[in-house]
Amino acid sequence: MQTTDLIDRLAADLHPTSPGAAWKTLAVALSVGSVVALGAACVSFGKGNDFAAMLLTSSLWMKWAYALGVSAAALSLCARLARPEGAPGALPFLLGVPLLMLGAIALMEVAGLPADERRALWLGRTAVMCPWTIAALAIPIFVAVLLALRQLAPTRPRLAGFSAGCLAGAIAAGLYAIYCKETAAAFVVTWYTAGILLPGLVGVLIGSRVLRW
Amino acid sequence: MSEVESRLKDLMLLSLGGDGMAYRELLSKLSVRLRAYYRRRLGQGCSDAEDLVQETLIAIHARRATFDRTQLFTPWAYAMARYKLVDYLRRSRVRAAVSMDDCEEFCAMDETEQAAASRDVDSLLSRLPNAMSEAIRLTRIEGRSIADAAQRTGKSAAATKVSIHRGLLRLARLQAAGALDADD
């Protein structure tokens, strides 16, 4: 096909584009993915704990604050990388801020405790399954975000995949918090972070293949 | 801000609002720039440059929502063009890797063996009458067509075919005799 013919065709296919269209694509993906993840959590964990009582515990708010902080950082990185000229700048380091803050809280928490108590606090009762559950809950969100990114224009696919994975992992961590009975900051900073990084690493590995356009 | 940037950005903003005329003008202007860009990177003769121009125009069209109206236009369009170039080079490097393997294999052929083989062919051909050896050399070794060989030797195509045929038969006989000699 001649390039002039192509231009005619593309011009005939032009529809007005709203300013927030790229954000909307990401937002729809996040909503759909999160609803599916929440549904999956409801089905597998049942009604779980008494939600009203949990809302009064500080540990739920700690987990939510952590999940929200990581989600916000990951979303801003993801949205930046969805544009072709988007350079990550300092945004990847922003992901480390909630981690450092919670890490500091965890250190204060365990300081002065004897080693076996420290260990008990750190491992809790669910250390083994926690990261895997978060990663599993992240799958629908992760897939939705990757599909959204494929419609946008990421030119750094590995980093974009990483941001999508961390974003999905952080939202999944927030959902998992509703069902999680652990209370220690040391637990959350280790095992929740592992659950967030797992999809992040998968994103690095598959990004260059999945996010090609 | 350069004049090009402000002109192109104005067109882009109109296009995002649905102005088809502005969009056509934008894509035409972009295609000129893209063509120059890809030709400069890939060399004038590269036939893939125009494909890349079209691929990039399609990508710009399909992904125009990723343009942030508060940002400059040219870095956005250039990032698209650059991505398509990098993608193309990665794809063609795979192809180049294959052809480089072929080249190594080609270079790795034993030269003495090759020289000996061509010496053998020369000595066998020298034992044929001139017309036959010339016809075989032109067609079977240099790879010319019958018509081309006929023209060069000044004979008809039919006569050339006969020369080749008879020559090959005689070569086969010579070689068989040579093999017997070697057995002795």
CSV table of C-alpha atoms in Angstrom, one decimal:
chain,number,residue,atom,x,y,z
A,1,MET,CA,0.0,0.0,0.0
A,2,GLN,CA,1.1,3.5,-0.8
A,3,THR,CA,1.8,5.7,2.2
A,4,THR,CA,-0.6,8.4,0.9
A,5,ASP,CA,-3.4,5.8,0.8
A,6,LEU,CA,-2.5,4.7,4.3
A,7,ILE,CA,-2.8,8.3,5.5
A,8,ASP,CA,-6.2,8.6,3.8
A,9,ARG,CA,-7.4,5.5,5.6
A,10,LEU,CA,-6.1,6.5,9.0
A,11,ALA,CA,-7.7,10.0,8.6
A,12,ALA,CA,-11.0,8.4,7.7
A,13,ASP,CA,-10.7,6.3,10.9
A,14,LEU,CA,-10.1,9.3,13.2
A,15,HIS,CA,-12.3,9.7,16.2
A,16,PRO,CA,-12.0,12.4,18.8
A,17,THR,CA,-9.8,11.4,21.7
A,18,SER,CA,-10.5,12.6,25.2
A,19,PRO,CA,-7.6,14.0,27.3
A,20,GLY,CA,-7.9,11.3,30.0
A,21,ALA,CA,-8.2,8.3,27.5
A,22,ALA,CA,-4.9,6.6,28.5
A,23,TRP,CA,-5.7,7.0,32.2
A,24,LYS,CA,-9.1,5.6,31.6
A,25,THR,CA,-7.7,2.5,29.9
A,26,LEU,CA,-5.6,1.9,33.0
A,27,ALA,CA,-8.4,2.6,35.4
A,28,VAL,CA,-10.8,0.3,33.7
A,29,ALA,CA,-8.2,-2.5,33.8
A,30,LEU,CA,-7.5,-1.9,37.5
A,31,SER,CA,-11.2,-1.9,38.4
A,32,VAL,CA,-12.0,-5.1,36.4
A,33,GLY,CA,-8.9,-6.9,37.7
A,34,SER,CA,-9.5,-5.9,41.3
A,35,VAL,CA,-13.2,-6.9,41.2
A,36,VAL,CA,-12.2,-10.3,39.9
A,37,ALA,CA,-9.5,-10.6,42.5
A,38,LEU,CA,-11.9,-9.7,45.3
A,39,GLY,CA,-14.4,-12.2,44.0
A,40,ALA,CA,-11.8,-14.9,44.0
A,41,ALA,CA,-10.8,-14.0,47.5
A,42,CYS,CA,-14.4,-14.1,48.7
A,43,VAL,CA,-14.9,-17.5,47.1
A,44,SER,CA,-11.7,-19.0,48.5
A,45,PHE,CA,-11.6,-17.5,52.0
A,46,GLY,CA,-15.3,-17.2,52.7
A,47,LYS,CA,-16.6,-14.3,54.7
A,48,GLY,CA,-13.5,-14.4,56.8
A,49,ASN,CA,-13.0,-12.4,59.9
A,50,ASP,CA,-15.4,-10.0,61.4
A,51,PHE,CA,-14.7,-7.1,59.1
A,52,ALA,CA,-16.2,-4.4,61.3
A,53,ALA,CA,-14.0,-5.5,64.2
A,54,MET,CA,-11.0,-5.6,61.9
A,55,LEU,CA,-11.5,-2.1,60.8
A,56,LEU,CA,-10.8,-1.1,64.4
A,57,THR,CA,-7.4,-2.8,64.4
A,58,SER,CA,-4.3,-0.8,63.7
A,59,SER,CA,-2.7,-3.7,61.8
A,60,LEU,CA,-5.3,-3.6,59.0
A,61,TRP,CA,-4.7,0.1,58.5
A,62,MET,CA,-0.9,-0.4,58.6
A,63,LYS,CA,-1.3,-3.0,55.8
A,64,TRP,CA,-3.6,-0.8,53.8
A,65,ALA,CA,-1.3,2.2,54.2
A,66,TYR,CA,1.6,0.1,52.9
A,67,ALA,CA,-0.5,-1.4,50.1
A,68,LEU,CA,-1.8,2.1,49.1
A,69,GLY,CA,1.7,3.6,49.2
A,70,VAL,CA,3.2,0.9,47.0
A,71,SER,CA,0.1,1.0,44.7
A,72,ALA,CA,0.4,4.8,44.2
A,73,ALA,CA,4.1,4.6,43.5
A,74,ALA,CA,3.7,1.7,41.1
A,75,LEU,CA,0.7,3.3,39.3
A,76,SER,CA,2.5,6.6,38.7
A,77,LEU,CA,5.5,4.6,37.3
A,78,CYS,CA,3.2,2.5,35.2
A,79,ALA,CA,1.3,5.5,33.8
A,80,ARG,CA,4.6,7.3,33.0
A,81,LEU,CA,6.0,4.2,31.2
A,82,ALA,CA,2.8,3.8,29.2
A,83,ARG,CA,3.8,6.9,27.2
A,84,PRO,CA,6.5,6.2,24.6
A,85,GLU,CA,8.7,9.1,25.7
A,86,GLY,CA,8.1,8.4,29.4
A,87,ALA,CA,11.4,8.2,31.3
A,88,PRO,CA,11.2,6.6,34.7
A,89,GLY,CA,13.3,9.3,36.4
A,90,ALA,CA,13.2,8.8,40.2
A,91,LEU,CA,9.8,7.1,40.2
A,92,PRO,CA,11.2,3.5,40.7
A,93,PHE,CA,12.9,4.8,43.9
A,94,LEU,CA,9.5,6.1,45.1
A,95,LEU,CA,8.5,2.4,45.4
A,96,GLY,CA,11.1,2.0,48.1
A,97,VAL,CA,9.7,4.8,50.3
A,98,PRO,CA,6.8,2.9,51.8
A,99,LEU,CA,9.1,-0.1,52.1
A,100,LEU,CA,11.7,1.9,54.1
A,101,MET,CA,9.0,3.5,56.3
A,102,LEU,CA,7.4,0.1,57.2
A,103,GLY,CA,10.9,-1.4,57.6
A,104,ALA,CA,11.7,1.3,60.2
A,105,ILE,CA,8.5,0.6,62.1
A,106,ALA,CA,9.3,-3.1,62.0
A,107,LEU,CA,12.8,-2.5,63.4
A,108,MET,CA,11.4,-0.5,66.3
A,109,GLU,CA,8.9,-3.2,66.9
A,110,VAL,CA,11.4,-6.0,67.2
A,111,ALA,CA,14.1,-4.0,68.9
A,112,GLY,CA,14.9,-5.2,72.4
A,113,LEU,CA,13.0,-8.5,71.9
A,114,PRO,CA,14.7,-11.8,72.5
A,115,ALA,CA,15.7,-13.7,69.3
A,116,ASP,CA,13.0,-16.4,69.5
A,117,GLU,CA,10.2,-13.8,70.0
A,118,ARG,CA,11.6,-11.7,67.2
A,119,ARG,CA,11.5,-14.8,64.9
A,120,ALA,CA,8.0,-15.7,66.0
A,121,LEU,CA,6.8,-12.1,65.2
A,122,TRP,CA,8.6,-12.2,61.8
A,123,LEU,CA,7.3,-15.5,60.7
A,124,GLY,CA,3.8,-15.3,62.2
A,125,ARG,CA,1.7,-18.4,61.4
A,126,THR,CA,1.2,-17.8,57.7
A,127,ALA,CA,4.6,-16.7,56.4
A,128,VAL,CA,4.8,-19.6,53.9
A,129,MET,CA,1.5,-19.1,52.2
A,130,CYS,CA,1.2,-15.3,52.4
A,131,PRO,CA,3.4,-14.3,49.4
A,132,TRP,CA,1.9,-17.0,47.2
A,133,THR,CA,-1.7,-16.0,48.1
A,134,ILE,CA,-1.0,-12.4,47.3
A,135,ALA,CA,0.7,-13.3,44.1
A,136,ALA,CA,-2.2,-15.5,43.1
A,137,LEU,CA,-4.7,-12.8,43.9
A,138,ALA,CA,-2.6,-10.4,41.8
A,139,ILE,CA,-3.0,-12.5,38.6
A,140,PRO,CA,-6.3,-11.1,37.3
A,141,ILE,CA,-5.1,-7.5,38.1
A,142,PHE,CA,-1.7,-8.2,36.5
A,143,VAL,CA,-3.3,-9.6,33.3
A,144,ALA,CA,-5.7,-6.7,33.0
A,145,VAL,CA,-2.9,-4.1,33.5
A,146,LEU,CA,-0.7,-5.8,30.9
A,147,LEU,CA,-3.6,-5.9,28.4
A,148,ALA,CA,-4.2,-2.2,29.0
A,149,LEU,CA,-0.4,-1.4,28.5
A,150,ARG,CA,-0.5,-3.3,25.2
A,151,GLN,CA,-3.0,-0.7,24.0
A,152,LEU,CA,-0.7,2.1,25.1
A,153,ALA,CA,2.8,2.6,24.1
A,154,PRO,CA,5.5,1.4,26.6
A,155,THR,CA,9.0,1.6,25.1
A,156,ARG,CA,10.7,0.2,28.2
A,157,PRO,CA,8.8,-3.1,28.4
A,158,ARG,CA,10.8,-4.8,31.2
A,159,LEU,CA,10.4,-1.8,33.6
A,160,ALA,CA,6.8,-1.4,32.5
A,161,GLY,CA,6.2,-5.1,33.2
A,162,PHE,CA,7.8,-4.6,36.6
A,163,SER,CA,5.6,-1.7,37.4
A,164,ALA,CA,2.5,-3.5,36.3
A,165,GLY,CA,3.4,-6.5,38.5
A,166,CYS,CA,4.1,-4.4,41.6
A,167,LEU,CA,0.9,-2.5,41.0
A,168,ALA,CA,-1.1,-5.7,40.8
A,169,GLY,CA,0.8,-7.2,43.8
A,170,ALA,CA,0.2,-4.1,45.9
A,171,ILE,CA,-3.6,-4.1,45.2
A,172,ALA,CA,-3.8,-7.8,45.9
A,173,ALA,CA,-1.9,-7.2,49.2
A,174,GLY,CA,-4.6,-4.7,50.2
A,175,LEU,CA,-7.3,-7.2,49.4
A,176,TYR,CA,-5.5,-10.0,51.2
A,177,ALA,CA,-5.2,-7.8,54.3
A,178,ILE,CA,-8.9,-8.2,54.9
A,179,TYR,CA,-8.4,-11.9,55.5
A,180,CYS,CA,-5.0,-11.9,57.1
A,181,LYS,CA,-4.7,-12.2,60.9
A,182,GLU,CA,-1.1,-11.3,61.2
A,183,THR,CA,-0.4,-8.2,63.1
A,184,ALA,CA,3.4,-7.6,63.1
A,185,ALA,CA,5.0,-4.9,60.9
A,186,ALA,CA,8.0,-7.2,60.5
A,187,PHE,CA,5.7,-9.8,59.0
A,188,VAL,CA,4.1,-7.4,56.6
A,189,VAL,CA,7.3,-5.8,55.4
A,190,THR,CA,8.8,-9.2,54.6
A,191,TRP,CA,6.0,-11.4,53.3
A,192,TYR,CA,3.7,-8.8,51.8
A,193,THR,CA,6.7,-7.3,50.0
A,194,ALA,CA,7.6,-10.7,48.7
A,195,GLY,CA,4.0,-11.2,47.4
A,196,ILE,CA,4.3,-7.8,45.7
A,197,LEU,CA,7.7,-8.5,44.2
A,198,LEU,CA,6.8,-11.9,42.8
A,199,PRO,CA,4.5,-10.5,40.1
A,200,GLY,CA,6.9,-7.7,39.7
A,201,LEU,CA,9.7,-10.1,38.8
A,202,VAL,CA,7.4,-12.0,36.5
A,203,GLY,CA,6.7,-8.7,34.8
A,204,VAL,CA,10.5,-8.1,34.2
A,205,LEU,CA,10.8,-11.6,32.7
A,206,ILE,CA,7.8,-11.5,30.4
A,207,GLY,CA,7.7,-7.7,29.7
A,208,SER,CA,9.8,-7.6,26.6
A,209,ARG,CA,7.7,-10.4,25.0
A,210,VAL,CA,4.2,-9.4,26.2
A,211,LEU,CA,4.5,-5.6,25.9
A,212,ARG,CA,5.7,-5.5,22.2
A,213,TRP,CA,3.7,-3.5,19.7
B,1,MET,CA,9.9,25.9,21.4
B,2,SER,CA,10.8,25.4,17.8
B,3,GLU,CA,8.5,26.4,15.0
B,4,VAL,CA,8.1,22.8,13.8
B,5,GLU,CA,7.2,21.7,17.3
B,6,SER,CA,4.5,24.3,17.8
B,7,ARG,CA,3.1,23.7,14.3
B,8,LEU,CA,2.9,19.9,14.7
B,9,LYS,CA,1.6,20.2,18.2
B,10,ASP,CA,-1.2,22.5,17.0
B,11,LEU,CA,-2.1,19.9,14.3
B,12,MET,CA,-2.0,17.1,16.9
B,13,LEU,CA,-4.3,19.0,19.3
B,14,LEU,CA,-6.8,19.6,16.4
B,15,SER,CA,-6.5,15.9,15.4
B,16,LEU,CA,-7.3,14.7,18.9
B,17,GLY,CA,-10.4,16.9,18.7
B,18,GLY,CA,-11.4,15.0,15.6
B,19,ASP,CA,-10.3,17.4,12.8
B,20,GLY,CA,-9.6,15.1,9.8
B,21,MET,CA,-8.0,17.8,7.6
B,22,ALA,CA,-5.5,18.7,10.4
B,23,TYR,CA,-4.8,15.0,11.0
B,24,ARG,CA,-4.1,14.3,7.3
B,25,GLU,CA,-1.7,17.2,7.2
B,26,LEU,CA,0.0,16.0,10.4
B,27,LEU,CA,0.5,12.5,9.1
B,28,SER,CA,1.8,13.8,5.8
B,29,LYS,CA,4.3,16.1,7.5
B,30,LEU,CA,5.3,13.2,9.8
B,31,SER,CA,5.7,10.8,7.0
B,32,VAL,CA,8.3,13.1,5.3
B,33,ARG,CA,10.2,13.3,8.6
B,34,LEU,CA,10.0,9.6,9.3
B,35,ARG,CA,11.1,8.7,5.8
B,36,ALA,CA,14.2,10.9,6.1
B,37,TYR,CA,14.9,9.5,9.6
B,38,TYR,CA,14.7,5.8,8.6
B,39,ARG,CA,16.6,6.3,5.3
B,40,ARG,CA,19.4,8.1,7.2
B,41,ARG,CA,19.5,5.2,9.7
B,42,LEU,CA,19.1,2.3,7.4
B,43,GLY,CA,20.8,3.7,4.2
B,44,GLN,CA,19.2,5.1,1.2
B,45,GLY,CA,18.7,1.8,-0.7
B,46,CYS,CA,17.0,0.0,2.2
B,47,SER,CA,13.5,-1.0,1.0
B,48,ASP,CA,12.3,-1.5,4.6
B,49,ALA,CA,12.4,2.2,5.3
B,50,GLU,CA,8.9,2.8,3.8
B,51,ASP,CA,7.5,-0.1,5.7
B,52,LEU,CA,8.8,1.4,8.9
B,53,VAL,CA,7.2,4.8,8.0
B,54,GLN,CA,3.8,3.1,7.6
B,55,GLU,CA,4.2,1.0,10.7
B,56,THR,CA,5.0,4.1,12.7
B,57,LEU,CA,2.1,6.0,11.3
B,58,ILE,CA,-0.2,3.1,12.2
B,59,ALA,CA,1.3,3.0,15.8
B,60,ILE,CA,0.8,6.8,16.1
B,61,HIS,CA,-2.8,6.5,15.0
B,62,ALA,CA,-3.6,3.5,17.3
B,63,ARG,CA,-1.8,4.9,20.3
B,64,ARG,CA,-2.6,8.6,20.0
B,65,ALA,CA,-4.3,8.5,23.4
B,66,THR,CA,-0.9,8.2,25.0
B,67,PHE,CA,0.0,11.7,23.9
B,68,ASP,CA,-0.2,14.0,26.9
B,69,ARG,CA,-1.5,17.4,25.8
B,70,THR,CA,0.6,19.2,28.4
B,71,GLN,CA,3.8,17.8,26.9
B,72,LEU,CA,5.8,18.5,23.7
B,73,PHE,CA,4.7,16.7,20.6
B,74,THR,CA,8.0,16.0,18.8
B,75,PRO,CA,9.6,13.9,21.6
B,76,TRP,CA,6.4,11.8,21.7
B,77,ALA,CA,6.4,11.2,18.0
B,78,TYR,CA,10.2,10.6,18.0
B,79,ALA,CA,9.9,8.0,20.8
B,80,MET,CA,7.4,6.1,18.6
B,81,ALA,CA,9.7,6.3,15.6
B,82,ARG,CA,12.7,5.2,17.7
B,83,TYR,CA,10.9,2.3,19.2
B,84,LYS,CA,9.9,1.0,15.8
B,85,LEU,CA,13.5,1.4,14.6
B,86,VAL,CA,14.9,-0.5,17.6
B,87,ASP,CA,12.3,-3.2,17.1
B,88,TYR,CA,13.2,-3.5,13.4
B,89,LEU,CA,16.9,-3.7,14.2
B,90,ARG,CA,16.3,-6.4,16.8
B,91,ARG,CA,14.3,-8.4,14.3
B,92,SER,CA,16.8,-8.0,11.5
B,93,ARG,CA,19.7,-8.8,13.9
B,94,VAL,CA,18.1,-12.2,14.2
B,95,ARG,CA,18.1,-12.5,10.5
B,96,ALA,CA,21.7,-11.1,10.3
B,97,ALA,CA,22.8,-13.7,12.8
B,98,VAL,CA,21.5,-16.5,10.6
B,99,SER,CA,23.3,-15.1,7.6
B,100,MET,CA,26.5,-14.7,9.6
B,101,ASP,CA,26.4,-18.3,10.5
B,102,ASP,CA,26.2,-19.1,6.9
B,103,CYS,CA,29.1,-16.9,6.2
B,104,GLU,CA,31.3,-18.7,8.8
B,105,GLU,CA,30.3,-22.0,7.4
B,106,PHE,CA,31.2,-20.6,3.9
B,107,CYS,CA,34.6,-19.4,5.1
B,108,ALA,CA,35.3,-22.5,7.0
B,109,MET,CA,35.4,-24.6,3.8
B,110,ASP,CA,38.8,-26.1,3.3
B,111,GLU,CA,40.6,-23.9,0.8
B,112,THR,CA,43.1,-26.5,-0.3
B,113,GLU,CA,40.3,-29.0,-0.8
B,114,GLN,CA,38.5,-26.5,-2.9
B,115,ALA,CA,41.6,-25.6,-4.9
B,116,ALA,CA,42.3,-29.3,-5.5
B,117,ALA,CA,38.7,-29.8,-6.6
B,118,SER,CA,38.9,-27.0,-9.2
B,119,ARG,CA,42.2,-28.3,-10.4
B,120,ASP,CA,40.6,-31.7,-11.0
B,121,VAL,CA,37.8,-30.1,-12.9
B,122,ASP,CA,40.3,-28.2,-15.0
B,123,SER,CA,42.3,-31.2,-15.8
B,124,LEU,CA,39.2,-33.2,-16.7
B,125,LEU,CA,37.8,-30.5,-18.9
B,126,SER,CA,41.2,-30.1,-20.7
B,127,ARG,CA,40.8,-33.6,-22.0
B,128,LEU,CA,37.6,-32.7,-23.8
B,129,PRO,CA,37.4,-31.1,-27.3
B,130,ASN,CA,37.3,-27.3,-27.0
B,131,ALA,CA,33.7,-26.9,-28.0
B,132,MET,CA,32.5,-29.3,-25.3
B,133,SER,CA,34.7,-28.0,-22.4
B,134,GLU,CA,33.8,-24.4,-23.2
B,135,ALA,CA,30.0,-25.1,-23.3
B,136,ILE,CA,30.3,-27.0,-19.9
B,137,ARG,CA,32.4,-24.3,-18.3
B,138,LEU,CA,30.0,-21.6,-19.3
B,139,THR,CA,26.8,-23.3,-18.3
B,140,ARG,CA,27.6,-25.7,-15.5
B,141,ILE,CA,30.5,-23.9,-13.8
B,142,GLU,CA,29.9,-20.2,-14.4
B,143,GLY,CA,26.1,-20.8,-14.3
B,144,ARG,CA,25.1,-19.0,-17.5
B,145,SER,CA,22.0,-19.9,-19.5
B,146,ILE,CA,22.2,-22.0,-22.6
B,147,ALA,CA,21.2,-19.0,-24.7
B,148,ASP,CA,23.9,-16.9,-23.1
B,149,ALA,CA,26.5,-19.6,-23.6
B,150,ALA,CA,25.4,-20.1,-27.2
B,151,GLN,CA,25.7,-16.4,-27.9
B,152,ARG,CA,29.2,-16.2,-26.4
B,153,THR,CA,30.5,-19.2,-28.4
B,154,GLY,CA,28.8,-18.1,-31.5
B,155,LYS,CA,26.8,-21.4,-31.9
B,156,SER,CA,23.2,-22.3,-31.9
B,157,ALA,CA,21.4,-23.2,-28.6
B,158,ALA,CA,20.8,-26.7,-29.9
B,159,ALA,CA,24.4,-27.3,-30.8
B,160,THR,CA,25.4,-26.0,-27.3
B,161,LYS,CA,23.0,-28.4,-25.6
B,162,VAL,CA,24.4,-31.3,-27.6
B,163,SER,CA,28.0,-30.3,-26.7
B,164,ILE,CA,27.1,-30.2,-23.0
B,165,HIS,CA,25.4,-33.5,-23.2
B,166,ARG,CA,28.2,-35.2,-25.0
B,167,GLY,CA,30.8,-33.6,-22.9
B,168,LEU,CA,29.2,-34.7,-19.7
B,169,LEU,CA,28.9,-38.3,-20.9
B,170,ARG,CA,32.6,-38.3,-21.9
B,171,LEU,CA,33.6,-36.8,-18.5
B,172,ALA,CA,31.6,-39.5,-16.8
B,173,ARG,CA,33.5,-42.1,-18.8
B,174,LEU,CA,36.8,-40.4,-18.2
B,175,GLN,CA,36.2,-40.4,-14.5
B,176,ALA,CA,35.1,-44.0,-14.4
B,177,ALA,CA,38.3,-44.9,-16.2
B,178,GLY,CA,40.3,-42.7,-13.7
B,179,ALA,CA,38.7,-44.5,-10.8
B,180,LEU,CA,39.7,-47.8,-12.4
B,181,ASP,CA,43.3,-46.5,-12.9
B,182,ALA,CA,43.4,-45.4,-9.2
B,183,ASP,CA,42.2,-48.9,-8.2
B,184,ASP,CA,45.1,-50.4,-10.1
